[in-house]
Short mmCIF file of C-alpha atoms and ligand atoms in Angstrom, two decimals:
data_model
loop_
_atom_site.label_atom_id
_atom_site.label_comp_id
_atom_site.label_asym_id
_atom_site.label_seq_id
_atom_site.Cartn_x
_atom_site.Cartn_y
_atom_site.Cartn_z
CA UNK H 1 0.19 0.16 -0.01
CA UNK H 2 1.44 3.41 -0.70
CA UNK H 3 0.58 6.16 2.06
CA UNK H 4 2.01 9.59 1.79
CA UNK H 5 2.39 11.74 4.49
CA UNK H 6 2.07 15.70 4.22
CA UNK H 7 3.50 17.74 6.93
CA UNK H 8 2.41 21.37 5.80
CA UNK H 9 4.04 24.39 7.43
CA UNK H 10 3.18 27.80 6.85
CA UNK H 11 6.19 28.42 4.47
CA UNK H 12 6.92 24.67 3.94
CA UNK H 13 5.57 21.30 2.72
CA UNK H 14 7.62 18.10 4.04
CA UNK H 15 6.04 15.18 1.84
CA UNK H 16 7.13 11.05 2.21
CA UNK H 17 5.88 8.53 0.42
CA UNK H 18 5.92 5.25 2.54
CA UNK H 19 5.40 1.45 1.03
CA UNK H 20 3.11 0.31 4.38
CA UNK H 21 3.28 -1.71 5.97
CA UNK H 22 6.79 -2.33 5.68
CA UNK H 23 7.40 1.51 6.18
CA UNK H 24 9.84 1.66 3.25
CA UNK H 25 10.08 5.27 2.49
CA UNK H 26 9.95 5.48 -1.35
CA UNK H 27 10.25 9.15 -2.11
CA UNK H 28 10.66 12.29 0.13
CA UNK H 29 10.26 15.89 -0.73
CA UNK H 30 11.00 18.97 1.01
CA UNK H 31 9.55 22.56 -0.17
CA UNK H 32 10.96 25.39 1.62
CA UNK H 33 10.41 29.21 1.41
CA UNK H 34 6.97 28.76 -0.29
CA UNK H 35 5.88 32.18 -1.32
CA UNK H 36 9.27 33.68 -1.09
CA UNK H 37 10.92 34.94 -4.20
CA UNK H 38 12.48 31.59 -4.63
CA UNK H 39 12.03 28.22 -3.03
CA UNK H 40 14.23 25.46 -2.44
CA UNK H 41 12.99 21.73 -3.03
CA UNK H 42 14.76 18.80 -1.92
CA UNK H 43 13.96 15.46 -3.67
CA UNK H 44 15.27 11.94 -2.59
CA UNK H 45 14.47 8.41 -3.73
CA UNK H 46 16.26 5.65 -3.59
CA UNK H 47 19.78 6.36 -3.06
CA UNK H 48 19.54 9.59 -4.91
CA UNK H 49 19.09 13.33 -3.87
CA UNK H 50 18.06 16.38 -6.33
CA UNK H 51 17.95 20.31 -5.24
CA UNK H 52 16.10 22.51 -7.06
CA UNK H 53 15.68 26.29 -6.78
CA UNK H 54 12.24 27.53 -8.40
CA UNK H 55 9.24 29.96 -7.80
CA UNK H 56 6.67 28.12 -6.01
CA UNK H 57 3.93 30.64 -5.25
CA UNK H 58 2.07 28.83 -2.93
CA UNK H 59 0.95 25.33 -1.20
CA UNK H 60 -1.19 24.17 -4.45
CA UNK H 61 2.05 24.97 -6.36
CA UNK H 62 4.15 23.05 -4.23
CA UNK H 63 1.93 19.91 -4.27
CA UNK H 64 1.65 20.15 -8.09
CA UNK H 65 5.67 20.32 -7.91
CA UNK H 66 5.69 17.17 -5.84
CA UNK H 67 3.36 15.22 -7.83
CA UNK H 68 5.24 15.95 -10.99
CA UNK H 69 8.33 14.91 -9.62
CA UNK H 70 6.92 11.83 -8.14
CA UNK H 71 5.49 11.26 -11.75
CA UNK H 72 8.63 12.21 -13.87
CA UNK H 73 10.63 9.80 -11.78
CA UNK H 74 8.34 6.88 -12.09
CA UNK H 75 7.30 6.36 -8.53
CA UNK H 76 3.61 7.55 -8.65
CA UNK H 77 2.22 7.69 -12.05
CA UNK H 78 -1.09 9.11 -10.68
CA UNK H 79 -1.42 10.65 -7.46
CA UNK H 80 -5.29 9.83 -7.09
CA UNK H 81 -4.21 6.34 -6.95
CA UNK H 82 -2.49 6.34 -3.68
CA UNK H 83 -3.81 4.44 -0.97
CA UNK H 84 -4.19 6.90 1.69
CA UNK H 85 -2.95 10.73 2.64
CA UNK H 86 -1.90 11.28 6.04
CA UNK H 87 -1.55 14.96 7.35
CA UNK H 88 0.08 16.19 10.42
CA UNK H 89 -2.17 18.51 12.40
CA UNK H 90 -0.80 20.50 15.70
CA UNK H 91 -4.00 20.81 17.25
CA UNK H 92 -6.65 18.74 17.81
CA UNK H 93 -8.12 20.39 20.92
CA UNK H 94 -10.68 18.80 23.07
CA UNK H 95 -12.07 17.15 20.02
CA UNK H 96 -9.76 15.24 18.64
CA UNK H 97 -8.51 11.92 20.71
CA UNK H 98 -7.21 9.93 17.75
CA UNK H 99 -5.96 10.00 14.06
CA UNK H 100 -9.30 11.05 12.22
CA UNK H 101 -10.87 10.33 8.63
CA UNK H 102 -10.92 13.89 7.19
CA UNK H 103 -14.41 14.83 5.95
CA UNK H 104 -16.43 18.27 5.70
CA UNK H 105 -17.02 18.33 9.79
CA UNK H 106 -13.45 17.70 10.54
CA UNK H 107 -12.15 20.25 8.28
CA UNK H 108 -14.42 22.72 9.72
CA UNK H 109 -13.59 21.55 13.34
CA UNK H 110 -9.74 21.87 12.56
CA UNK H 111 -10.91 25.58 11.38
CA UNK H 112 -12.42 26.45 14.82
CA UNK H 113 -9.35 25.31 16.59
CA UNK H 114 -6.95 27.93 14.47
CA UNK H 115 -6.92 30.46 17.56
CA UNK H 116 -5.30 27.85 19.83
CA UNK H 117 -2.42 27.28 17.26
CA UNK H 118 -2.79 30.42 14.65
CA UNK H 119 0.82 29.48 13.16
CA UNK H 120 0.13 26.01 12.46
CA UNK H 121 -3.52 25.00 11.98
CA UNK H 122 -4.09 27.43 8.79
CA UNK H 123 -0.80 25.83 7.33
CA UNK H 124 -1.81 22.24 7.99
CA UNK H 125 -5.15 22.85 6.94
CA UNK H 126 -3.83 24.22 3.67
CA UNK H 127 -2.10 21.01 3.11
CA UNK H 128 -5.22 19.42 3.45
CA UNK H 129 -7.26 21.48 1.16
CA UNK H 130 -5.13 21.35 -1.40
CA UNK H 131 -4.33 17.64 -1.40
CA UNK H 132 -8.04 16.75 -1.10
CA UNK H 133 -8.35 18.57 -4.32
CA UNK H 134 -5.71 16.90 -6.16
CA UNK H 135 -6.77 13.44 -5.06
CA UNK H 136 -10.51 13.95 -3.88
CA UNK H 137 -11.54 10.00 -3.74
CA UNK H 138 -8.43 9.21 -1.80
CA UNK H 139 -8.85 8.66 2.27
CA UNK H 140 -7.28 11.77 3.97
CA UNK H 141 -6.14 11.10 7.93
CA UNK H 142 -5.50 13.82 10.36
CA UNK H 143 -3.00 13.09 12.84
CA UNK H 144 -2.93 15.42 15.64
CA UNK H 145 0.19 16.03 17.81
CA UNK H 146 -2.11 16.69 20.89
CA UNK H 147 -4.05 13.67 20.45
CA UNK H 148 -1.31 11.20 22.46
CA UNK H 149 -1.91 13.65 25.56
CA UNK H 150 -5.87 13.47 25.17
CA UNK H 151 -6.06 11.02 28.22
CA UNK H 152 -4.30 13.41 30.71
CA UNK H 153 -5.96 13.29 33.85
CA UNK H 154 -7.99 16.51 34.92
CA UNK H 155 -5.08 17.62 37.52
CA UNK H 156 -2.50 17.33 34.78
CA UNK H 157 -4.17 19.40 32.13
CA UNK H 158 -5.65 22.11 34.38
CA UNK H 159 -3.83 25.00 35.45
CA UNK H 160 -4.59 26.64 38.57
CA UNK H 161 -6.40 29.32 37.67
CA UNK H 162 -9.90 30.37 37.48
CA UNK H 163 -12.04 27.62 36.35
CA UNK H 164 -14.05 29.47 33.95
CA UNK H 165 -11.08 30.46 31.79
CA UNK H 166 -11.40 26.76 31.21
CA UNK H 167 -14.71 26.08 30.78
CA UNK H 168 -15.51 29.15 28.82
CA UNK H 169 -12.11 29.92 26.73
CA UNK H 170 -10.61 26.12 26.84
CA UNK H 171 -7.41 27.30 28.24
CA UNK H 172 -5.94 24.27 29.55
CA UNK H 173 -2.52 22.27 28.99
CA UNK H 174 -3.04 20.12 25.47
CA UNK H 175 0.69 18.85 25.38
CA UNK H 176 2.54 18.55 21.68
CA UNK H 177 4.86 16.32 20.16
CA UNK H 178 2.04 13.48 20.44
CA UNK H 179 3.30 11.30 17.37
CA UNK H 180 6.78 11.40 18.46
CA UNK H 181 6.22 10.40 22.05
CA UNK H 182 3.89 7.43 21.16
CA UNK H 183 6.31 6.46 18.27
CA UNK H 184 8.83 6.22 20.72
CA UNK H 185 6.73 4.41 22.81
CA UNK H 186 6.19 1.81 20.28
CA UNK H 187 9.53 1.51 19.63
CA UNK H 188 10.63 1.20 23.39
CA UNK H 189 7.65 -1.38 23.61
CA UNK H 190 9.59 -3.89 20.64
CA UNK H 191 12.87 -2.97 22.13
CA UNK H 192 12.16 -4.44 25.69
CA UNK H 193 9.64 -7.11 24.40
CA UNK H 194 7.06 -5.68 26.83
CA UNK H 195 3.68 -4.81 25.72
CA UNK H 196 3.31 -0.91 25.56
CA UNK H 197 0.06 -1.07 27.69
CA UNK H 198 2.49 -2.25 30.73
CA UNK H 199 4.97 0.26 30.34
CA UNK H 200 6.01 3.31 32.23
CA UNK H 201 8.39 5.33 30.53
CA UNK H 202 9.44 8.71 30.59
CA UNK H 203 10.10 10.14 26.97
CA UNK H 204 12.21 13.27 26.25
CA UNK H 205 11.65 14.72 22.41
CA UNK H 206 14.53 17.01 22.50
CA UNK H 207 14.87 19.05 19.33
CA UNK H 208 14.97 22.54 18.27
CA UNK H 209 11.38 22.12 20.31
CA UNK H 210 11.49 19.72 23.26
CA UNK H 211 9.20 18.02 25.37
CA UNK H 212 9.16 15.57 27.81
CA UNK H 213 6.39 12.85 28.59
CA UNK H 214 5.24 10.84 31.75
CA UNK H 215 3.80 7.62 30.12
CA UNK H 216 1.85 5.11 32.38
CA UNK H 217 0.70 1.95 31.27
CA UNK H 218 0.94 3.15 27.55
CA UNK H 219 -1.06 6.37 28.54
CA UNK H 220 0.43 9.79 28.51
CA UNK H 221 -0.44 11.12 31.93
CA UNK H 222 1.71 14.24 31.78
CA UNK H 223 3.86 16.18 29.60
CA UNK H 224 5.83 19.72 29.94
CA UNK H 225 4.27 21.36 26.79
CA UNK H 226 1.03 23.14 27.86
CA UNK H 227 -1.42 25.42 26.26
CA UNK H 228 1.25 26.16 23.51
CA UNK H 229 4.45 24.64 22.70
CA UNK H 230 6.00 27.32 25.04
CA UNK H 231 6.08 25.82 28.40
CA UNK H 232 8.13 23.09 29.84
CA UNK H 233 11.83 22.37 28.68
CA UNK H 234 14.15 24.84 27.70
CA UNK H 235 14.46 24.91 23.66
CA UNK H 236 16.22 26.36 21.10
CA UNK H 237 14.63 29.62 20.87
CA UNK H 238 11.73 29.12 23.43
CA UNK H 239 12.07 29.97 27.00
CA UNK H 240 9.98 26.85 28.78
CA UNK H 241 8.78 27.37 32.06
CA UNK H 242 8.81 31.21 33.54
CA UNK H 243 7.34 33.25 36.37
CA UNK H 244 4.60 34.60 34.20
CA UNK H 245 5.11 37.74 36.19
CA UNK H 246 8.28 38.31 33.67
CA UNK H 247 5.73 39.12 31.30
CA UNK H 248 3.90 41.78 32.99
CA UNK H 249 7.27 43.58 33.82
CA UNK H 250 8.44 43.51 30.45
CA UNK H 251 5.17 45.19 29.65
CA UNK H 252 4.63 47.39 32.43
CA UNK H 253 8.15 48.94 33.23
CA UNK H 254 10.10 47.97 30.46
CA UNK H 255 7.17 49.44 27.65
CA UNK H 256 7.49 46.14 25.63
CA UNK H 257 4.55 45.26 23.44
CA UNK H 258 2.32 41.97 23.71
CA UNK H 259 4.09 41.02 20.01
CA UNK H 260 7.60 42.07 21.63
CA UNK H 261 7.23 39.86 24.49
CA UNK H 262 5.62 36.94 22.29
CA UNK H 263 9.04 37.25 19.74
CA UNK H 264 11.34 37.58 23.05
CA UNK H 265 9.65 34.36 24.37
CA UNK H 266 9.23 32.20 21.34
CA UNK H 267 12.12 33.36 18.97
CA UNK H 268 14.91 34.87 21.41
CA UNK H 269 14.86 32.97 24.35
CA UNK H 270 15.96 29.35 25.47
CA UNK H 271 19.77 28.59 24.07
CA UNK H 272 19.59 31.37 21.62
CA UNK H 273 18.84 33.90 24.61
CA UNK H 274 21.73 32.43 27.01
CA UNK H 275 24.46 32.09 24.41
CA UNK H 276 23.57 33.49 20.98
CA UNK H 277 23.05 30.46 19.11
CA UNK H 278 20.05 28.00 18.85
CA UNK H 279 22.02 24.77 17.32
CA UNK H 280 23.49 22.44 19.69
CA UNK H 281 25.78 21.19 17.25
CA UNK H 282 27.24 24.60 16.74
CA UNK H 283 27.15 25.21 20.73
CA UNK H 284 29.07 22.26 21.29
CA UNK H 285 31.89 23.21 18.97
CA UNK H 286 31.87 26.50 21.09
CA UNK H 287 34.21 27.47 23.81
CA UNK H 288 32.91 30.35 25.54
CA UNK H 289 31.19 30.41 29.10
CA UNK H 290 27.93 31.16 28.09
CA UNK H 291 27.55 28.41 25.64
CA UNK H 292 28.58 26.05 28.51
CA UNK H 293 25.97 27.64 30.71
CA UNK H 294 23.12 27.34 28.09
CA UNK H 295 23.87 23.49 27.79
CA UNK H 296 24.12 23.19 31.59
CA UNK H 297 20.74 25.16 32.14
CA UNK H 298 19.24 22.85 29.41
CA UNK H 299 20.36 19.75 31.05
CA UNK H 300 19.21 20.88 34.31
CA UNK H 301 15.94 21.29 33.18
CA UNK H 302 15.66 17.84 31.80
CA UNK H 303 16.90 16.47 35.16
CA UNK H 304 14.27 18.32 36.77
CA UNK H 305 11.57 16.95 34.79
CA UNK H 306 12.98 13.52 34.94
CA UNK H 307 12.76 13.41 38.64
CA UNK H 308 9.55 15.05 38.92
CA UNK H 309 7.77 12.25 36.41
CA UNK H 310 9.94 9.58 38.23
CA UNK H 311 7.86 10.92 41.32
CA UNK H 312 4.58 10.75 39.53
CA UNK H 313 5.02 7.53 37.77
CA UNK H 314 6.39 5.32 40.88
CA UNK H 315 7.79 2.63 38.89
CA UNK H 316 9.83 3.49 35.82
CA UNK H 317 10.67 1.02 33.03
CA UNK H 318 12.84 3.40 30.78
CA UNK H 319 14.15 6.86 30.04
CA UNK H 320 13.79 7.27 26.76
CA UNK H 321 16.09 10.01 24.57
CA UNK H 322 14.75 11.32 21.17
CA UNK H 323 14.83 14.02 18.62
CA UNK H 324 17.95 15.52 17.15
CA UNK H 325 19.24 16.39 20.65
CA UNK H 326 18.41 13.64 22.28
CA UNK H 327 19.42 10.98 19.65
CA UNK H 328 22.84 12.83 19.14
CA UNK H 329 23.96 15.08 21.88
CA UNK H 330 25.60 12.36 24.30
CA UNK H 331 27.03 15.45 26.44
CA UNK H 332 23.76 16.77 27.23
CA UNK H 333 22.30 13.51 27.91
CA UNK H 334 25.37 12.64 30.26
CA UNK H 335 24.85 16.26 31.92
CA UNK H 336 21.23 15.37 32.34
CA UNK H 337 21.86 11.86 33.99
CA UNK H 338 24.83 12.57 36.10
CA UNK H 339 24.67 11.84 39.59
CA UNK H 340 21.07 11.36 39.23
CA UNK H 341 18.99 10.05 41.95
CA UNK H 342 16.91 6.88 42.80
CA UNK H 343 19.61 4.49 41.28
CA UNK H 344 19.85 5.74 37.62
CA UNK H 345 23.21 5.28 36.34
CA UNK H 346 24.60 6.06 32.76
CA UNK H 347 27.33 4.04 31.21
CA UNK H 348 29.41 6.28 29.82
CA UNK H 349 31.12 4.45 27.29
CA UNK H 350 27.80 3.19 25.84
CA UNK H 351 26.37 6.75 25.94
CA UNK H 352 29.47 8.25 24.01
CA UNK H 353 29.23 5.52 21.38
CA UNK H 354 25.60 6.59 21.06
CA UNK H 355 24.38 3.15 21.78
CA UNK H 356 20.43 2.41 22.02
CA UNK H 357 20.80 0.96 25.87
CA UNK H 358 22.77 3.54 27.35
CA UNK H 359 22.38 2.78 31.17
CA UNK H 360 24.73 0.56 33.75
CA UNK H 361 23.97 -2.84 34.24
CA UNK H 362 23.09 -1.75 38.10
CA UNK H 363 21.07 1.20 37.02
CA UNK H 364 17.74 1.00 38.28
CA UNK H 365 16.06 2.08 35.29
CA UNK H 366 16.97 1.31 31.53
CA UNK H 367 18.11 4.34 29.55
CA UNK H 368 17.28 4.29 26.15
CA UNK H 369 18.53 6.29 22.77
CA UNK H 370 15.70 5.63 19.98
CA UNK H 371 15.06 7.62 16.80
CA UNK H 372 11.88 9.30 16.38
CA UNK H 373 10.02 9.01 13.41
CA UNK H 374 6.55 11.30 13.08
CA UNK H 375 5.79 10.60 9.40
CA UNK H 376 6.32 7.02 9.87
CA UNK H 377 4.13 7.08 12.89
CA UNK H 378 1.40 9.26 10.66
CA UNK H 379 1.71 6.73 7.89
CA UNK H 380 0.94 3.86 10.36
CA UNK H 381 -2.23 5.43 11.81
CA UNK H 382 -3.40 6.46 8.75
CA UNK H 383 -3.19 2.75 7.81
CA UNK H 384 -5.11 1.65 10.83
CA UNK H 385 -7.54 3.70 9.89
CA UNK H 386 -7.87 2.11 6.61
CA UNK H 387 -8.38 -0.99 8.36
CA UNK H 388 -11.34 -0.04 10.62
P1 AMP K 401 15.54 18.26 15.62
O1 AMP K 401 14.40 19.44 15.82
O2 AMP K 401 14.73 17.12 16.27
O3 AMP K 401 15.78 17.83 14.13
O4 AMP K 401 16.72 18.89 16.47
C1 AMP K 401 17.30 19.76 16.11
C2 AMP K 401 18.76 20.02 17.22
O5 AMP K 401 19.29 18.68 17.29
C3 AMP K 401 19.40 20.66 16.78
O6 AMP K 401 20.02 21.61 17.97
C4 AMP K 401 21.04 20.28 16.40
O7 AMP K 401 21.84 21.04 16.54
C5 AMP K 401 20.67 19.04 17.21
N1 AMP K 401 21.50 17.95 16.82
C6 AMP K 401 21.48 17.46 15.71
N2 AMP K 401 22.67 16.49 15.32
C7 AMP K 401 23.32 16.22 16.33
C8 AMP K 401 24.82 16.13 16.73
N3 AMP K 401 25.19 15.15 16.17
N4 AMP K 401 25.06 16.38 17.91
C9 AMP K 401 24.55 17.27 18.51
N5 AMP K 401 23.40 18.21 18.13
C10 AMP K 401 22.82 17.42 17.22
#
């Protein structure tokens, strides 16, 4: 079965075509800078890679470009003959608790959720609308970043603010990166040969955006991102947890506007705020004190979340690192785990070698490094919808 996965951003489309259920990637296309003067297209199939610059006016033209590449290289002759198309949708609100077959009602609901994800849902929707136009008879599936966290208990998802703000205005924690946490849970289950529904794990998705998740018996019971992806861990450009009074102070005392504060917290904080760089690879190559401080701060926050989630879960089978930083930045993992409480011990050599199992034999909890694959998760979810 051929299942396409579309991750449509405000100025980009990431497209992957899978042969399912094998999960083999038949083609990968990334179009960036859509709507700008010149757009960049990266196309990979088999072991070949092509990069093209051209004008791609909008998502419609973007998808047309993808379809013509697939056609030209003989990968898919007729786009409308695909078995399914899975779409990443960032916000599913309180409406969507699992992958959902897209129809007019679902489209309307995704539209209604735009105020909760003004940067993401419109772009995700654009991808859905364009691909429905191109393949009207192909089943299209929405896979929500929030869905995996849908079953968090109320005491986890409520903020300690006026209850009416939740009831009337939907202000609560939703959590994000759900496809990644869920994928890593599945892979951990395979690795440990233990059913996912019997696993208690802490997953740490550490990328440019980062979140932690406490998973009890296969269900997310807490996660570090909240109403938006700004809360929680220290990230590449986002602050993570701060005292909300800082926001009032910046406005009242420093005279900054709402938009300026928004930009500071989302784009100029986190690693880039402390040391001027958000890319961990280049921070690791830098010798200066602030670079060191930024990573130490990030690792400390990770450690604090691990501790909190250990307390919530009681028994923990594994702590799993994933995402660009989690999978590769051994120094960050080592710093987050060094002198850890509760008998957790890292094997420094295995960690240095980026092995899958990086805990010492005497560690009370297994420490794992597992590569995430959100697109493959979306393809799997789309396949399971077809089988229902
Ligand atoms: P992601 O958002 O998951 O793509 O992760 C991006 C982050 O992972 C960036 O901060 C990268 O610098 C970091 N990263 C990727 N590869 C490596 C590596 N080999 N060593 C250290 N950090 C890395």
